[in-house]
PDB file of C-alpha atoms in Angstrom:
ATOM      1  CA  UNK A   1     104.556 293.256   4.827  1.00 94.00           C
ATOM      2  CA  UNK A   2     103.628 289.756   3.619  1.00 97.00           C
ATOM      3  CA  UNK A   3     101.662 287.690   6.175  1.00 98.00           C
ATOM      4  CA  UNK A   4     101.943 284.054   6.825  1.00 98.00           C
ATOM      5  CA  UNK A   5      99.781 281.581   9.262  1.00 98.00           C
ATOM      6  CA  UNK A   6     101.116 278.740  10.917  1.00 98.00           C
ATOM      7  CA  UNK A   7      97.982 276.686  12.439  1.00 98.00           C
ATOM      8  CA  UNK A   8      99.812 273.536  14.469  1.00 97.00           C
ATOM      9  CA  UNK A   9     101.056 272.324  17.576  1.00 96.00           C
ATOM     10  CA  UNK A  10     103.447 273.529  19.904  1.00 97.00           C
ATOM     11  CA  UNK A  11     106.658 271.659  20.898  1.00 96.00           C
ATOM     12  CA  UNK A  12     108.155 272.542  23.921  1.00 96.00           C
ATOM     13  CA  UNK A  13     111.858 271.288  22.926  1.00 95.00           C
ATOM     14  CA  UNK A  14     111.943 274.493  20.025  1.00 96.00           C
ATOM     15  CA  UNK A  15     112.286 272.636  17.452  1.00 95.00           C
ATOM     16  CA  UNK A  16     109.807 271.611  15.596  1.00 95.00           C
ATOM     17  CA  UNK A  17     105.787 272.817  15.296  1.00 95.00           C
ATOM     18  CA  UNK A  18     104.868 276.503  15.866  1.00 97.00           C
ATOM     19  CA  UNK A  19     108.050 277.123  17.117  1.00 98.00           C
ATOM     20  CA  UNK A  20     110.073 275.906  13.639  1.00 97.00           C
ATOM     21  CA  UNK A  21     107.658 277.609  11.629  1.00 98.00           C
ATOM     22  CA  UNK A  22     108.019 280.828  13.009  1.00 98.00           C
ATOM     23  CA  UNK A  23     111.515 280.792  13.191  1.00 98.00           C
ATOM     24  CA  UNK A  24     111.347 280.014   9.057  1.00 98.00           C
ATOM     25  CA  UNK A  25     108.934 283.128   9.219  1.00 98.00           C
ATOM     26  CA  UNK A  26     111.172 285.297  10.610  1.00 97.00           C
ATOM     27  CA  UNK A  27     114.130 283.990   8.816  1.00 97.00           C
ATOM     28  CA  UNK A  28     112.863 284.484   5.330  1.00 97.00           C
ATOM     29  CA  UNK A  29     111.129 288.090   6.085  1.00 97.00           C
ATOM     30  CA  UNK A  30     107.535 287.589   6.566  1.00 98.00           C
ATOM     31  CA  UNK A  31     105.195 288.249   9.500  1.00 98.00           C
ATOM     32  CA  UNK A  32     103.997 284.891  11.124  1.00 98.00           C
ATOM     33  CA  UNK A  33     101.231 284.411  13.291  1.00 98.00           C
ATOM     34  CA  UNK A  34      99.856 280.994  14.971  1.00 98.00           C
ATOM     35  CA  UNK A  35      96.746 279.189  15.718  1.00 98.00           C
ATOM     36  CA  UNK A  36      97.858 276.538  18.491  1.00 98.00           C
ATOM     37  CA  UNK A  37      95.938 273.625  17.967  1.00 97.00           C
ATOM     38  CA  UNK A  38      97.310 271.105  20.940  1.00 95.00           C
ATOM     39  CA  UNK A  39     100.444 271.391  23.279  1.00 96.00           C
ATOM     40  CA  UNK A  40     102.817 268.992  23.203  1.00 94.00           C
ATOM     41  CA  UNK A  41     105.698 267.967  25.872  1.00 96.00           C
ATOM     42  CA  UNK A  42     108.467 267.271  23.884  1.00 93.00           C
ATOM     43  CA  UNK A  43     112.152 267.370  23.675  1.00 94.00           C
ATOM     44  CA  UNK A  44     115.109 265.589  21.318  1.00 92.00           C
ATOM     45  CA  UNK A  45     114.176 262.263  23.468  1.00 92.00           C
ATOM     46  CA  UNK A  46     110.257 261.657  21.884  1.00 89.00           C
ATOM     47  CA  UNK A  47     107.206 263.086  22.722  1.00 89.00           C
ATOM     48  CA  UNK A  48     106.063 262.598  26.631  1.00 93.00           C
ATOM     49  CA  UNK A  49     102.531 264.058  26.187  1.00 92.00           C
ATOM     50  CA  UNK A  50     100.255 265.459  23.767  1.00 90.00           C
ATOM     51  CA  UNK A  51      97.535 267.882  24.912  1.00 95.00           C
ATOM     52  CA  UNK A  52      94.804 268.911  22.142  1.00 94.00           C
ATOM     53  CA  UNK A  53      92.971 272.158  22.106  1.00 97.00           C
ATOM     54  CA  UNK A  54      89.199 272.279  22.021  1.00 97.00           C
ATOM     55  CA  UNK A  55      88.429 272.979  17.825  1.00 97.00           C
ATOM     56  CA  UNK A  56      86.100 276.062  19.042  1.00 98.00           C
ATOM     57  CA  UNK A  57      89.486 277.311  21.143  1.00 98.00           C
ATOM     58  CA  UNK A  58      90.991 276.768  17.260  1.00 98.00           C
ATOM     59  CA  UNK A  59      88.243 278.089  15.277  1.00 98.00           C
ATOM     60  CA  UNK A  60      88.431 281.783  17.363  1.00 98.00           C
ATOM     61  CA  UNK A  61      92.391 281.692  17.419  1.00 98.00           C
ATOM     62  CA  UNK A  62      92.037 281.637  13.199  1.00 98.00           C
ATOM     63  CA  UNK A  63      89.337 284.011  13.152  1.00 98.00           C
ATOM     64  CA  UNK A  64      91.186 286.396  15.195  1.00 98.00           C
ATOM     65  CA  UNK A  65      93.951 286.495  12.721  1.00 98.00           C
ATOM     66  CA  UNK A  66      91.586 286.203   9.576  1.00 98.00           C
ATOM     67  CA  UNK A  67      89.049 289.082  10.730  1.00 98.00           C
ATOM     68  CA  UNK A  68      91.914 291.636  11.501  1.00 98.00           C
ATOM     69  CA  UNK A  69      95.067 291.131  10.172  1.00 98.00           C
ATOM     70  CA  UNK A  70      94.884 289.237   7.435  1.00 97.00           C
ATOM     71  CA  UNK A  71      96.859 286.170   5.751  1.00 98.00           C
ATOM     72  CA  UNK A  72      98.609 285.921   2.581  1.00 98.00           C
ATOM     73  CA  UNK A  73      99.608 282.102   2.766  1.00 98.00           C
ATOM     74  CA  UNK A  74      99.217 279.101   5.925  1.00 98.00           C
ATOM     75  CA  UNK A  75     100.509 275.868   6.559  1.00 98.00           C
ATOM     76  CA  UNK A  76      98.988 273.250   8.983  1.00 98.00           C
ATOM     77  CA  UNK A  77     100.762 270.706  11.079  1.00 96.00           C
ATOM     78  CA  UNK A  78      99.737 269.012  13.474  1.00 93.00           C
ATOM     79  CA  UNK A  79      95.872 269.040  13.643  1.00 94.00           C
ATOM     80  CA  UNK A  80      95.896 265.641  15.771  1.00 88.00           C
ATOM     81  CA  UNK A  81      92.054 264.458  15.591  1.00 92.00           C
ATOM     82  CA  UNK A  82      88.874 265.032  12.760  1.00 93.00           C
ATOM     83  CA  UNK A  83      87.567 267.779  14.581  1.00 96.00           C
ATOM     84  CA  UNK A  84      89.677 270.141  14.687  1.00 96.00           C
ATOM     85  CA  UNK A  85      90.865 269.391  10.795  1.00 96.00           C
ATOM     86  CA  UNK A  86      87.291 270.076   9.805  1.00 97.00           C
ATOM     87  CA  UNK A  87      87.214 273.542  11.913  1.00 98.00           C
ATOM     88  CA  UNK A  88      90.528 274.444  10.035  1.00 98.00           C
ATOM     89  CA  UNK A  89      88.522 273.416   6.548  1.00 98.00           C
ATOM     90  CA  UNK A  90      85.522 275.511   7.553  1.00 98.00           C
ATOM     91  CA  UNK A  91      87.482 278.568   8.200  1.00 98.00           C
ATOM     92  CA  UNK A  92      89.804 278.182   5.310  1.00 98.00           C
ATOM     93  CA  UNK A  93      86.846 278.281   3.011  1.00 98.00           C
ATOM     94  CA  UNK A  94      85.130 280.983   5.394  1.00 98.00           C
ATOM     95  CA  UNK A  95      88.180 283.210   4.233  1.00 98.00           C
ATOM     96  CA  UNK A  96      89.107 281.998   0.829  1.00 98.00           C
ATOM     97  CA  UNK A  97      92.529 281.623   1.347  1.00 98.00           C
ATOM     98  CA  UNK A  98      94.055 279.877  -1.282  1.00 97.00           C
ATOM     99  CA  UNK A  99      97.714 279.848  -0.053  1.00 98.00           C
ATOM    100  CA  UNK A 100      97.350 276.464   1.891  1.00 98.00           C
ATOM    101  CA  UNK A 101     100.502 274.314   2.609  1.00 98.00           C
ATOM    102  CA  UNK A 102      99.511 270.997   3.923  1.00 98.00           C
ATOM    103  CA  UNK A 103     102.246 269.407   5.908  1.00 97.00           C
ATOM    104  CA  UNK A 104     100.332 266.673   7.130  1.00 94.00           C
ATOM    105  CA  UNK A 105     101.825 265.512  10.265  1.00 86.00           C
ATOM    106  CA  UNK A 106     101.186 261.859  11.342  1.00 80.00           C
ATOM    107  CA  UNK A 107     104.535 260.422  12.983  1.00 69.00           C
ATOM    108  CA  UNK A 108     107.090 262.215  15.669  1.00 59.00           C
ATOM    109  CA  UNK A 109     110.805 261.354  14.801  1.00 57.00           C
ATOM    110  CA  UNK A 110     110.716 259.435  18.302  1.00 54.00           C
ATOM    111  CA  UNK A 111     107.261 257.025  16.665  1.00 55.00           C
ATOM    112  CA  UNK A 112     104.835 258.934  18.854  1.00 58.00           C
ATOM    113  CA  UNK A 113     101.564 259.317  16.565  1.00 62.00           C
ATOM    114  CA  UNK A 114     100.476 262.740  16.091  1.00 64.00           C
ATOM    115  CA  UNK A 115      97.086 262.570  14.229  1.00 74.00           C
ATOM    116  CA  UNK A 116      94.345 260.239  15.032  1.00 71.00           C
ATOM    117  CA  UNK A 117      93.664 257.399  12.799  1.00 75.00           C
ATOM    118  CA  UNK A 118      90.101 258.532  12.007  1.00 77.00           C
ATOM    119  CA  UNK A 119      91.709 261.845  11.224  1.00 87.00           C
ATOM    120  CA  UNK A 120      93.404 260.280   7.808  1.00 88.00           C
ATOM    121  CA  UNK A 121      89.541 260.374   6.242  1.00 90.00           C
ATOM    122  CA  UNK A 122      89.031 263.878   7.406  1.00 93.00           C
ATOM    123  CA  UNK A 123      92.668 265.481   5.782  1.00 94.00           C
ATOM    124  CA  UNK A 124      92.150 263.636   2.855  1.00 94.00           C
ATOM    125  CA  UNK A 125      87.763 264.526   2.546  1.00 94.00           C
ATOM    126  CA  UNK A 126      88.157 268.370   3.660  1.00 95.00           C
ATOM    127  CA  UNK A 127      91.490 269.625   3.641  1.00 96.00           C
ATOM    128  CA  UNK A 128      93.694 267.873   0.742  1.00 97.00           C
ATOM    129  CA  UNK A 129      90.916 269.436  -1.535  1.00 97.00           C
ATOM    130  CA  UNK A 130      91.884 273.326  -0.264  1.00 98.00           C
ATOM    131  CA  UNK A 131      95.127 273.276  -0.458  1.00 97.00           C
ATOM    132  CA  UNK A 132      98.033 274.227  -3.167  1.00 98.00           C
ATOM    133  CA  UNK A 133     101.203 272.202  -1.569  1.00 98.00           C
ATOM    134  CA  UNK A 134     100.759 269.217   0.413  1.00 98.00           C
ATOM    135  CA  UNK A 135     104.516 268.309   1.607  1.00 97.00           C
ATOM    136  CA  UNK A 136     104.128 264.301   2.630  1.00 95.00           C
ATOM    137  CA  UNK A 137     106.957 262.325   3.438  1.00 92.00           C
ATOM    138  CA  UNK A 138     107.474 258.774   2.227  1.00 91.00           C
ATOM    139  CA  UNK A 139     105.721 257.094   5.358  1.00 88.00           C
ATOM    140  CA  UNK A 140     102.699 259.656   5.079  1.00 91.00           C
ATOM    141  CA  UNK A 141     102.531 259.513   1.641  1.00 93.00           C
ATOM    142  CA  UNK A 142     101.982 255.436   1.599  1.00 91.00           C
ATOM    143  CA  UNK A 143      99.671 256.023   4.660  1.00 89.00           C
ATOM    144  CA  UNK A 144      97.452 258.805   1.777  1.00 93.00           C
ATOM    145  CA  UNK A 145      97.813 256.316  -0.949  1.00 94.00           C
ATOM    146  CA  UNK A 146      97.832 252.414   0.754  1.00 92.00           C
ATOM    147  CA  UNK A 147     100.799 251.930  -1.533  1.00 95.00           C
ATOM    148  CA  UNK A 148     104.117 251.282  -0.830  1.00 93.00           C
ATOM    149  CA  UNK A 149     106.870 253.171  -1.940  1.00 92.00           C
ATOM    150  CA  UNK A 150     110.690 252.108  -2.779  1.00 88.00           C
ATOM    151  CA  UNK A 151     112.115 253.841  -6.427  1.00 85.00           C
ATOM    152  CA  UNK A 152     111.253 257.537  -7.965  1.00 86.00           C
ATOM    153  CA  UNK A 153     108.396 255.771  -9.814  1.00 91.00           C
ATOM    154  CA  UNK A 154     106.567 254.536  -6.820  1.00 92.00           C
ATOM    155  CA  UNK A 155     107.103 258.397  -5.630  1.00 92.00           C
ATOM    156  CA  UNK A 156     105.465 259.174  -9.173  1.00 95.00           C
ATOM    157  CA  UNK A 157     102.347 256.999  -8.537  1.00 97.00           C
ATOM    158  CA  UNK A 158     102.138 258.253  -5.072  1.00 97.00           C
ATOM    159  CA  UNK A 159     102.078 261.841  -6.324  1.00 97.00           C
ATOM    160  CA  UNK A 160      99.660 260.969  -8.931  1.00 98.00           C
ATOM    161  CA  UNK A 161      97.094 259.507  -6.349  1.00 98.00           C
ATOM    162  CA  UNK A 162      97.212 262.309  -3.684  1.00 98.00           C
ATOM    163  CA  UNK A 163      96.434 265.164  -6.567  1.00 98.00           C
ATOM    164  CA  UNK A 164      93.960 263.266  -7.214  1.00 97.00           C
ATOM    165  CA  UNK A 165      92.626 263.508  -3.544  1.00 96.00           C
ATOM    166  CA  UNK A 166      92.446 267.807  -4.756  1.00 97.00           C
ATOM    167  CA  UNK A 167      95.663 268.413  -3.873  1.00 97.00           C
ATOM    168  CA  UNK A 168      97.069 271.186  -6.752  1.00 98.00           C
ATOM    169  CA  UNK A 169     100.592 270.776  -6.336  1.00 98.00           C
ATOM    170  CA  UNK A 170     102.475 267.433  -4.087  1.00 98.00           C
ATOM    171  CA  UNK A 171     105.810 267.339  -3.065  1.00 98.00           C
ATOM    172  CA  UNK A 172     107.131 263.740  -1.579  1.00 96.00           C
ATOM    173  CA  UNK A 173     110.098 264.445   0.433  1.00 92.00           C
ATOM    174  CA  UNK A 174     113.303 262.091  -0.094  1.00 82.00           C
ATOM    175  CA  UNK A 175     114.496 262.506   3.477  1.00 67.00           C
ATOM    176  CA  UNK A 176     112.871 258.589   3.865  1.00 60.00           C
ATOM    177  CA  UNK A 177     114.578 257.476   0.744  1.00 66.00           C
ATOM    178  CA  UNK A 178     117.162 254.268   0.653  1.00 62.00           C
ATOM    179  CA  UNK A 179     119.983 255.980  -1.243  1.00 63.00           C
ATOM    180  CA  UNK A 180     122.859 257.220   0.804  1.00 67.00           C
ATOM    181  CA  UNK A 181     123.875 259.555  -1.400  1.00 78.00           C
ATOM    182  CA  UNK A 182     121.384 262.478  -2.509  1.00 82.00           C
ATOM    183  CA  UNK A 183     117.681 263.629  -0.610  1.00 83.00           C
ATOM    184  CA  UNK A 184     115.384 263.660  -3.674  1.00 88.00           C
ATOM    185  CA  UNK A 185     112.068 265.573  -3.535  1.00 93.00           C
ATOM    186  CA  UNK A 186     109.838 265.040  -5.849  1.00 95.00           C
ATOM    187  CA  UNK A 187     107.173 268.368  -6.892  1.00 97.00           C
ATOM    188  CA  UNK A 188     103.954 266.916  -9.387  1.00 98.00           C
ATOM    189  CA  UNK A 189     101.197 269.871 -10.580  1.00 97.00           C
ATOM    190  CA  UNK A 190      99.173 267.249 -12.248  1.00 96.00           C
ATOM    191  CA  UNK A 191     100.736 267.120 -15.460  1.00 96.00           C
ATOM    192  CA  UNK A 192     104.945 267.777 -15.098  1.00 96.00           C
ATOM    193  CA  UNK A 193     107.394 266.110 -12.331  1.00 96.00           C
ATOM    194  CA  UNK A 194     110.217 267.853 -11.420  1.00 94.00           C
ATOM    195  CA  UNK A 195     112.868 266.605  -8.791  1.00 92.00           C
ATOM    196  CA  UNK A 196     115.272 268.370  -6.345  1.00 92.00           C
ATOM    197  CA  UNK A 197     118.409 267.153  -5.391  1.00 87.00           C
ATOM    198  CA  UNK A 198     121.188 267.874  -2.863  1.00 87.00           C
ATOM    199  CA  UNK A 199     123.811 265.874  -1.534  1.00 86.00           C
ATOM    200  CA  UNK A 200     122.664 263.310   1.901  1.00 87.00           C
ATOM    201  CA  UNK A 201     123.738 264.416   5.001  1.00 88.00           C
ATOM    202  CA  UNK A 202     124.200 261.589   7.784  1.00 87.00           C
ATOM    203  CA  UNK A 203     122.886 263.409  11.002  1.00 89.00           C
ATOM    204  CA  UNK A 204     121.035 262.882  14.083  1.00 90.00           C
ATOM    205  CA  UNK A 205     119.970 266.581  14.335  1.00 90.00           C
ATOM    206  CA  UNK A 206     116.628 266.271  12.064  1.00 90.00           C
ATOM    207  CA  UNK A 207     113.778 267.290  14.718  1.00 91.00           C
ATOM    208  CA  UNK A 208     111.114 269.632  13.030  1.00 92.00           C
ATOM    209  CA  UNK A 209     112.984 269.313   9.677  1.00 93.00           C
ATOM    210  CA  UNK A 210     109.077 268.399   7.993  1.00 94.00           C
ATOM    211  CA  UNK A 211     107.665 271.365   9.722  1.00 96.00           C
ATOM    212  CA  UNK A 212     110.314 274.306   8.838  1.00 97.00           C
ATOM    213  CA  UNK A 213     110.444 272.953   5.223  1.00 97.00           C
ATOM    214  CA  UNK A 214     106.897 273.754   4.557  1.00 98.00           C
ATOM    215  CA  UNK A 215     106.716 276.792   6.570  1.00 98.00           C
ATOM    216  CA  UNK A 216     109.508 277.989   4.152  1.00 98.00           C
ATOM    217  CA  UNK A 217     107.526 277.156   1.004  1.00 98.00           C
ATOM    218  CA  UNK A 218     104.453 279.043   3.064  1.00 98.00           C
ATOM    219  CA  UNK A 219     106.842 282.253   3.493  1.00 98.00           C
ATOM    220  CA  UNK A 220     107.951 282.252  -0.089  1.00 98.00           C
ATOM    221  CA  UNK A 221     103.995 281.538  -1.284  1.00 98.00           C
ATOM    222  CA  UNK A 222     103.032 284.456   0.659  1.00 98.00           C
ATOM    223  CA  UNK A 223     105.772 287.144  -1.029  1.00 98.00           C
ATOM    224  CA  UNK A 224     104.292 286.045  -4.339  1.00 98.00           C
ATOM    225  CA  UNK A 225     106.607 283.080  -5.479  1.00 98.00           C
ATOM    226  CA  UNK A 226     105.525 280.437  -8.107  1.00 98.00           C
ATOM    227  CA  UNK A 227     105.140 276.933  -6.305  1.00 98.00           C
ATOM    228  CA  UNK A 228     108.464 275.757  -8.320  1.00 97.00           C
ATOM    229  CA  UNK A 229     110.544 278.330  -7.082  1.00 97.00           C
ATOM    230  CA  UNK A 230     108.935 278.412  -3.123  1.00 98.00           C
ATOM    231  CA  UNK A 231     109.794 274.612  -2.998  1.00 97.00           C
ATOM    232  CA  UNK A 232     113.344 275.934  -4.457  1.00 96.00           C
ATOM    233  CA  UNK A 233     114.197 278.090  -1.789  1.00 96.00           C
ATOM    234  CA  UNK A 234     112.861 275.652   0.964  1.00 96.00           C
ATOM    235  CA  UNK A 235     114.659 272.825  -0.174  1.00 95.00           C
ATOM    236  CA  UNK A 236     118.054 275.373  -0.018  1.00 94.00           C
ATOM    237  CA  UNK A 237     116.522 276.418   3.362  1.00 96.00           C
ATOM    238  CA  UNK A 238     116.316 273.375   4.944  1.00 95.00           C
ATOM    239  CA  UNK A 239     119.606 271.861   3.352  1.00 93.00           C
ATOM    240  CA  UNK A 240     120.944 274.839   5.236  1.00 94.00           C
ATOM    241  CA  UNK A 241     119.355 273.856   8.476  1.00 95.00           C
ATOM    242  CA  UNK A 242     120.678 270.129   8.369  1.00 93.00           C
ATOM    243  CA  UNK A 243     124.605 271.108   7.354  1.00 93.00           C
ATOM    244  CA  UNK A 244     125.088 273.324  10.186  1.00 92.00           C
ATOM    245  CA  UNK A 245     123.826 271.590  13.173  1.00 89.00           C
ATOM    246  CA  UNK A 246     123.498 273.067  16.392  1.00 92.00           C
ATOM    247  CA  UNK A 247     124.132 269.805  18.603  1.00 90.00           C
ATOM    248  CA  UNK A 248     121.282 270.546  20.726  1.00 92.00           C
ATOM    249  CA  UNK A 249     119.841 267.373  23.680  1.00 93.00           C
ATOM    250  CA  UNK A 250     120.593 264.128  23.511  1.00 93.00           C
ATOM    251  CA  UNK A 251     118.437 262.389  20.797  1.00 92.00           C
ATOM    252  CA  UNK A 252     117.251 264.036  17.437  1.00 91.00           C
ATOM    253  CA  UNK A 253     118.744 267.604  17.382  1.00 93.00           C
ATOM    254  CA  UNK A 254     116.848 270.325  15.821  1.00 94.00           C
ATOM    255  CA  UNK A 255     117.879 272.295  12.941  1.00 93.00           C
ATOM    256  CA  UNK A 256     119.684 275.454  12.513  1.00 94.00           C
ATOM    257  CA  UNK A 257     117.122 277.983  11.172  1.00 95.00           C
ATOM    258  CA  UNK A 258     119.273 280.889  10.895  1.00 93.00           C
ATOM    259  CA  UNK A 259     121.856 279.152   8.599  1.00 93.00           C
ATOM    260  CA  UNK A 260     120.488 279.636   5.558  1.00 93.00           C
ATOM    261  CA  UNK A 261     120.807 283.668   5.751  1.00 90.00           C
ATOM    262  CA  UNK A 262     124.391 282.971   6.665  1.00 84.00           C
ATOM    263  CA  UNK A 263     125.113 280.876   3.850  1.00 71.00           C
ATOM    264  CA  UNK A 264     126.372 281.953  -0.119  1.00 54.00           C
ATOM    265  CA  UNK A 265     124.848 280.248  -2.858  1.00 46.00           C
ATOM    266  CA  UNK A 266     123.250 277.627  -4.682  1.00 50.00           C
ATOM    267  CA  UNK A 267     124.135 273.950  -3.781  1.00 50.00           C
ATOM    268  CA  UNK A 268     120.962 272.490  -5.066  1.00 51.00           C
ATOM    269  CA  UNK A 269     120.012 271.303  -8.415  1.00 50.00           C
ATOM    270  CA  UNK A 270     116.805 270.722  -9.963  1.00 49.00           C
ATOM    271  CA  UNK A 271     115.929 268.817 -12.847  1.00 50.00           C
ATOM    272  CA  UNK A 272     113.066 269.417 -14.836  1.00 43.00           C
TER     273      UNK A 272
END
């Protein structure tokens, strides 16, 4: 039974944070486990509060799960403040996991920040360097790089400049892109770019649509998948998630994890 760690925040509306990632877990057949590192009150509104843990209370959550069962691949979220980013770096290297999904989390859909501003040095000095995927969007990838980015070659440049930060692989999600037709991510290794495309779907109901995306490339990392083909099946995951909203609150709905097991085929395509 492959083992996956989420180590992130919990959102009380259920749609995003711990709660996403586990439901990706569960949805694509691993075991998932959690280190909580703050509480958040939250719903499809905006965030109302955000209440960090103390980084030992992190440190022995992660150890727990390290010491005992074990972890085949994590992902972080939100990590919120320096501290706590360089317990998760410590215990990371304590481990040697080499699995590590960075979804670094800056920005809640509603504009309520989620990581400190000093924190930015600290994920890109002591975690960027640990990890295999880091899964920014276009608004935290220009806060990585200081550049701003409008066409697939900006997104290019971007890339370039955050593996160069130690990041192995980087994947720039399209969701912040200007066309209205297609959501283009783009995946760099350090030497080849390869994009995936599917068709733009105009909807409210994106809440925790960062968060389940790279807990699905953490699930597929963990049952032994190539970084292409991980970021394959979570772009079809999450493409699932946004078609078949569930029309949940009254501001940004989250998605539908279970629709991608109750879907038939392929509606992606990838370039190379």
């Amino acid at each position: 039974m492959e083992k996956a760690l989420t180590i992130a925040g919990s959102d009380s509306g259920g749609g995003a944070g711990i709660q996403a990632d586990l439901k990706t877990f569960q949805e694509l057949k691993v075991f998932g486990m959690s280190a909580l590192t703050a509480v958040t009150a939250q719903n499809t509104l905006g965030v109302q509060g955000v209440f960090p843990m103390e980084a030992e209370a992190v440190a022995r959550q992660i150890q727990s799960v390290g010491e005992d069962i074990g972890v085949d691949a994590l992902k972080t979220g939100m990590l919120f403040n320096a501290e706590i980013i360089e317990t998760v770096a410590d215990k990371i290297k304590q481990f040697a996991w080499d699995k590590v999904v960075i979804d670094p989390v800056m920005i809640a859909k509603g504009g309520a920040s989620l990581l400190q501003q000093e924190a930015v040095s600290a994920l890109k000095d002591h975690l960027l360097p640990l990890c295999l995927v880091v899964t920014p969007n276009i608004p935290e990838a220009e806060v990585l790089t200081g550049m701003t980015i409008y066409s697939h070659n900006d997104k290019k440049e971007a890339a370039r400049r955050i593996h160069a930060l130690g990041a192995k692989n980087v994947v720039i999600k399209g969701g912040h892109d200007e066309d209205a037709n297609e959501s283009v991510d783009l995946l760099f290794n350090g030497a080849d770019f390869e994009f995936f495309s599917v068709p733009r779907i105009e909807t409210k109901n994106t809440h925790g649509t960062g968060c389940t995306f790279s807990a699905a490339i953490t699930a597929q990392l963990a049952k032994g998948l190539t970084v292409y083909d991980a970021v394959s099946v979570a772009k079809e995951f999450i493409h699932a998630a946004i078609a078949n909203p569930l029309s949940i609150g009254q501001g940004h709905g989250p998605t539908n994890h279970w629709a991608f097991n109750r879907e038939k085929g392929s509606i992606a395509t990838w370039q190379r």
